[in-house]
Amino acid sequence: AQKITQTQPGMFVQEKEAVTLDCTYDTSDQSYGLFWYKQPSSGEMIFLIYQGSYDEQNATEGRYSLNFQKARKSANLVISASQLGDSAMYFCAMREGGSSNTGKLIFGQGTTLQVKP
Amino acid sequence: DAGVIQSPRHEVTEMGQEVTLRCKPISGHNSLFWYRQTMMRGLELLIYFNNNVPIDDSGMPEDRFSAKMPNASFSTLKIQPSEPRDSAVYFCASSFDGYNGYTFGSGTRLTVV
């Protein structure tokens, strides 16, 4: 069964510094996708970044990058130059793929990030 | 593009009452997902549809929960009868073929008293 683990319930970072949010996953599929979502206090789920299991390069989207280490089954999110508006809950998620091709997206428990001024 | 539209945004109901949550996915998306978010259990997938057909409902907690997708532009999640432990935020999300670009609605905050 697929599983997503985020071991950091809460993190603090100083404004303008970089921060890494950890995510490990477990799957027997060869084809899968990894996602990060941001949930601010207002509650909406905001898509940040996606990494496919066959993508050789780490995904980047502006200040967000995904440190994908396939052998370690980790997909850490790196936020560079943190801003006060980055304070939110961050979720790592995995879409199963392979022969089932079901597209089901499962989530980790989330990490709360607080950016200090 | 209006995004995924959920209604109502907030719902307060008494225990035992029927509750219906609604979702309009993004036009052209053929996968639709219902999630429930609580502090204790996080984000749980309840059910998802592909081309209006339920594919996996193993996350539906019990028979009190049912979901339908009568056409490509509308889905409902019904709880009957509702119980206080059903209080949560319910999200609907849609995707093209269950791959990249899962878009979430704003959620419905349900409170059962």
XYZ file of N, CA and C in Angstrom, chain A residues 13-81:
207
model
N 11.294 29.143 10.295
C 12.380 29.632 9.444
C 12.392 31.154 9.526
N 13.567 31.703 9.452
C 13.702 33.160 9.446
C 13.390 33.671 8.040
N 12.717 34.804 8.011
C 12.418 35.429 6.721
C 13.698 35.568 5.894
N 13.571 35.296 4.595
C 14.637 35.387 3.598
C 15.592 34.192 3.604
N 15.422 33.293 4.558
C 16.244 32.095 4.542
C 15.541 30.985 3.778
N 16.301 29.931 3.444
C 15.739 28.758 2.780
C 15.323 27.729 3.825
N 14.347 26.915 3.464
C 13.871 25.869 4.372
C 13.545 24.621 3.555
N 13.781 23.466 4.169
C 13.482 22.185 3.522
C 12.435 21.441 4.333
N 11.383 21.043 3.675
C 10.325 20.247 4.297
C 10.457 18.815 3.801
N 10.502 17.879 4.737
C 10.799 16.496 4.391
C 9.556 15.704 3.992
N 9.753 14.773 3.082
C 8.691 13.872 2.658
C 9.320 12.566 2.183
N 8.892 11.473 2.744
C 9.286 10.172 2.225
C 8.034 9.413 1.824
N 8.202 8.501 0.891
C 7.050 7.786 0.375
C 7.384 6.310 0.230
N 6.370 5.535 0.117
C 6.545 4.101 -0.037
C 5.575 3.616 -1.105
N 6.094 3.014 -2.128
C 5.263 2.464 -3.186
C 6.020 1.370 -3.905
N 5.279 0.433 -4.442
C 5.882 -0.610 -5.264
C 5.707 -0.316 -6.752
N 4.985 0.775 -7.048
C 4.796 1.157 -8.439
C 6.073 1.761 -9.008
N 6.286 1.578 -10.298
C 7.404 2.212 -10.983
C 7.007 3.585 -11.501
N 5.742 3.736 -11.796
C 5.227 5.001 -12.306
C 4.359 5.657 -11.241
N 4.758 6.838 -10.828
C 3.984 7.561 -9.809
C 4.316 9.038 -9.920
N 3.538 9.841 -9.246
C 3.771 11.280 -9.255
C 3.790 11.813 -7.831
N 4.576 12.819 -7.606
C 4.705 13.419 -6.275
C 4.329 14.890 -6.349
N 3.555 15.338 -5.391
C 3.013 16.689 -5.389
C 3.264 17.344 -4.032
N 3.332 18.654 -4.063
C 3.299 19.443 -2.836
C 2.175 20.473 -2.955
N 1.425 20.575 -1.849
C 0.350 21.550 -1.752
C 0.575 22.422 -0.528
N 0.105 23.656 -0.630
C 0.165 24.612 0.470
C -1.262 24.892 0.928
N -1.473 24.886 2.240
C -2.783 25.233 2.788
C -2.625 26.367 3.801
N -2.884 27.601 3.374
C -2.810 28.711 4.328
C -3.959 28.653 5.326
N -3.940 29.580 6.244
C -4.961 29.565 7.309
C -6.369 29.750 6.752
N -6.478 30.299 5.560
C -7.798 30.470 4.930
C -8.391 29.139 4.480
N -7.562 28.100 4.389
C -8.075 26.760 4.163
C -7.989 26.191 2.762
N -7.759 27.018 1.759
C -7.735 26.448 0.404
C -6.473 25.628 0.179
N -6.546 24.710 -0.746
C -5.417 23.846 -1.097
C -4.800 24.380 -2.393
N -3.543 24.799 -2.297
C -2.871 25.428 -3.422
C -1.770 24.510 -3.933
N -1.852 24.135 -5.209
C -0.840 23.288 -5.817
C 0.457 24.071 -5.992
N 1.581 23.452 -5.584
C 2.866 24.130 -5.683
C 3.763 23.554 -6.767
N 3.939 22.219 -6.746
C 4.972 21.646 -7.593
C 4.708 20.156 -7.779
N 5.151 19.630 -8.926
C 4.937 18.224 -9.274
C 6.240 17.613 -9.789
N 6.442 16.348 -9.409
C 7.593 15.575 -9.895
C 7.113 14.204 -10.339
N 7.374 13.835 -11.573
C 7.055 12.497 -12.037
C 8.188 11.538 -11.715
N 7.838 10.277 -11.523
C 8.849 9.298 -11.106
C 9.919 9.081 -12.170
N 9.598 9.363 -13.415
C 10.570 9.175 -14.490
C 11.312 10.461 -14.858
N 10.946 11.547 -14.195
C 11.626 12.817 -14.485
C 13.043 12.759 -13.925
N 14.012 13.052 -14.782
C 15.404 12.950 -14.349
C 15.875 14.198 -13.622
N 15.252 15.317 -13.940
C 15.638 16.562 -13.300
C 14.670 16.896 -12.175
N 15.194 17.526 -11.138
C 14.332 17.984 -10.049
C 13.430 19.100 -10.549
N 12.166 19.039 -10.127
C 11.212 20.069 -10.534
C 11.482 21.385 -9.808
N 11.251 22.475 -10.506
C 11.371 23.796 -9.897
C 10.202 24.652 -10.364
N 9.699 25.487 -9.452
C 8.633 26.436 -9.761
C 8.898 27.696 -8.947
N 9.548 28.643 -9.553
C 9.847 29.878 -8.842
C 10.738 29.615 -7.643
N 10.259 29.980 -6.458
C 11.055 29.770 -5.229
C 10.948 28.348 -4.689
N 10.140 27.520 -5.334
C 9.962 26.149 -4.870
C 10.781 25.193 -5.735
N 11.432 24.262 -5.086
C 12.090 23.183 -5.810
C 11.861 21.886 -5.053
N 11.874 20.818 -5.787
C 11.637 19.508 -5.193
C 12.924 18.707 -5.293
N 13.456 18.320 -4.159
C 14.676 17.517 -4.106
C 14.265 16.050 -4.146
N 14.300 15.474 -5.356
C 13.808 14.119 -5.595
C 14.970 13.142 -5.544
N 14.921 12.243 -4.547
C 15.936 11.198 -4.433
C 15.210 9.863 -4.496
N 15.170 9.323 -5.709
C 14.341 8.154 -5.983
C 14.776 6.939 -5.179
N 16.072 6.703 -5.083
C 16.568 5.518 -4.369
C 16.204 5.575 -2.888
N 16.180 6.785 -2.362
C 15.817 6.964 -0.947
C 14.312 7.131 -0.766
N 13.595 7.223 -1.860
C 12.150 7.455 -1.828
C 11.834 8.708 -1.003
N 12.531 9.762 -1.367
C 12.242 11.029 -0.695
C 11.964 12.117 -1.727
N 11.138 13.064 -1.341
C 10.716 14.146 -2.238
C 10.569 15.415 -1.402
N 11.673 15.946 -0.972
C 11.652 17.097 -0.074
C 11.377 18.395 -0.824
N 10.632 19.269 -0.199
C 10.330 20.583 -0.780
C 11.305 21.603 -0.222
N 11.927 22.354 -1.101
C 12.822 23.426 -0.697
C 12.189 24.752 -1.080
N 12.035 25.612 -0.091
C 11.522 26.959 -0.344
C 12.694 27.920 -0.133
N 13.045 28.639 -1.150
C 14.150 29.588 -1.033
C 13.612 30.969 -0.675
N 14.442 31.751 -0.025
C 14.102 33.145 0.300
C 12.707 33.247 0.901
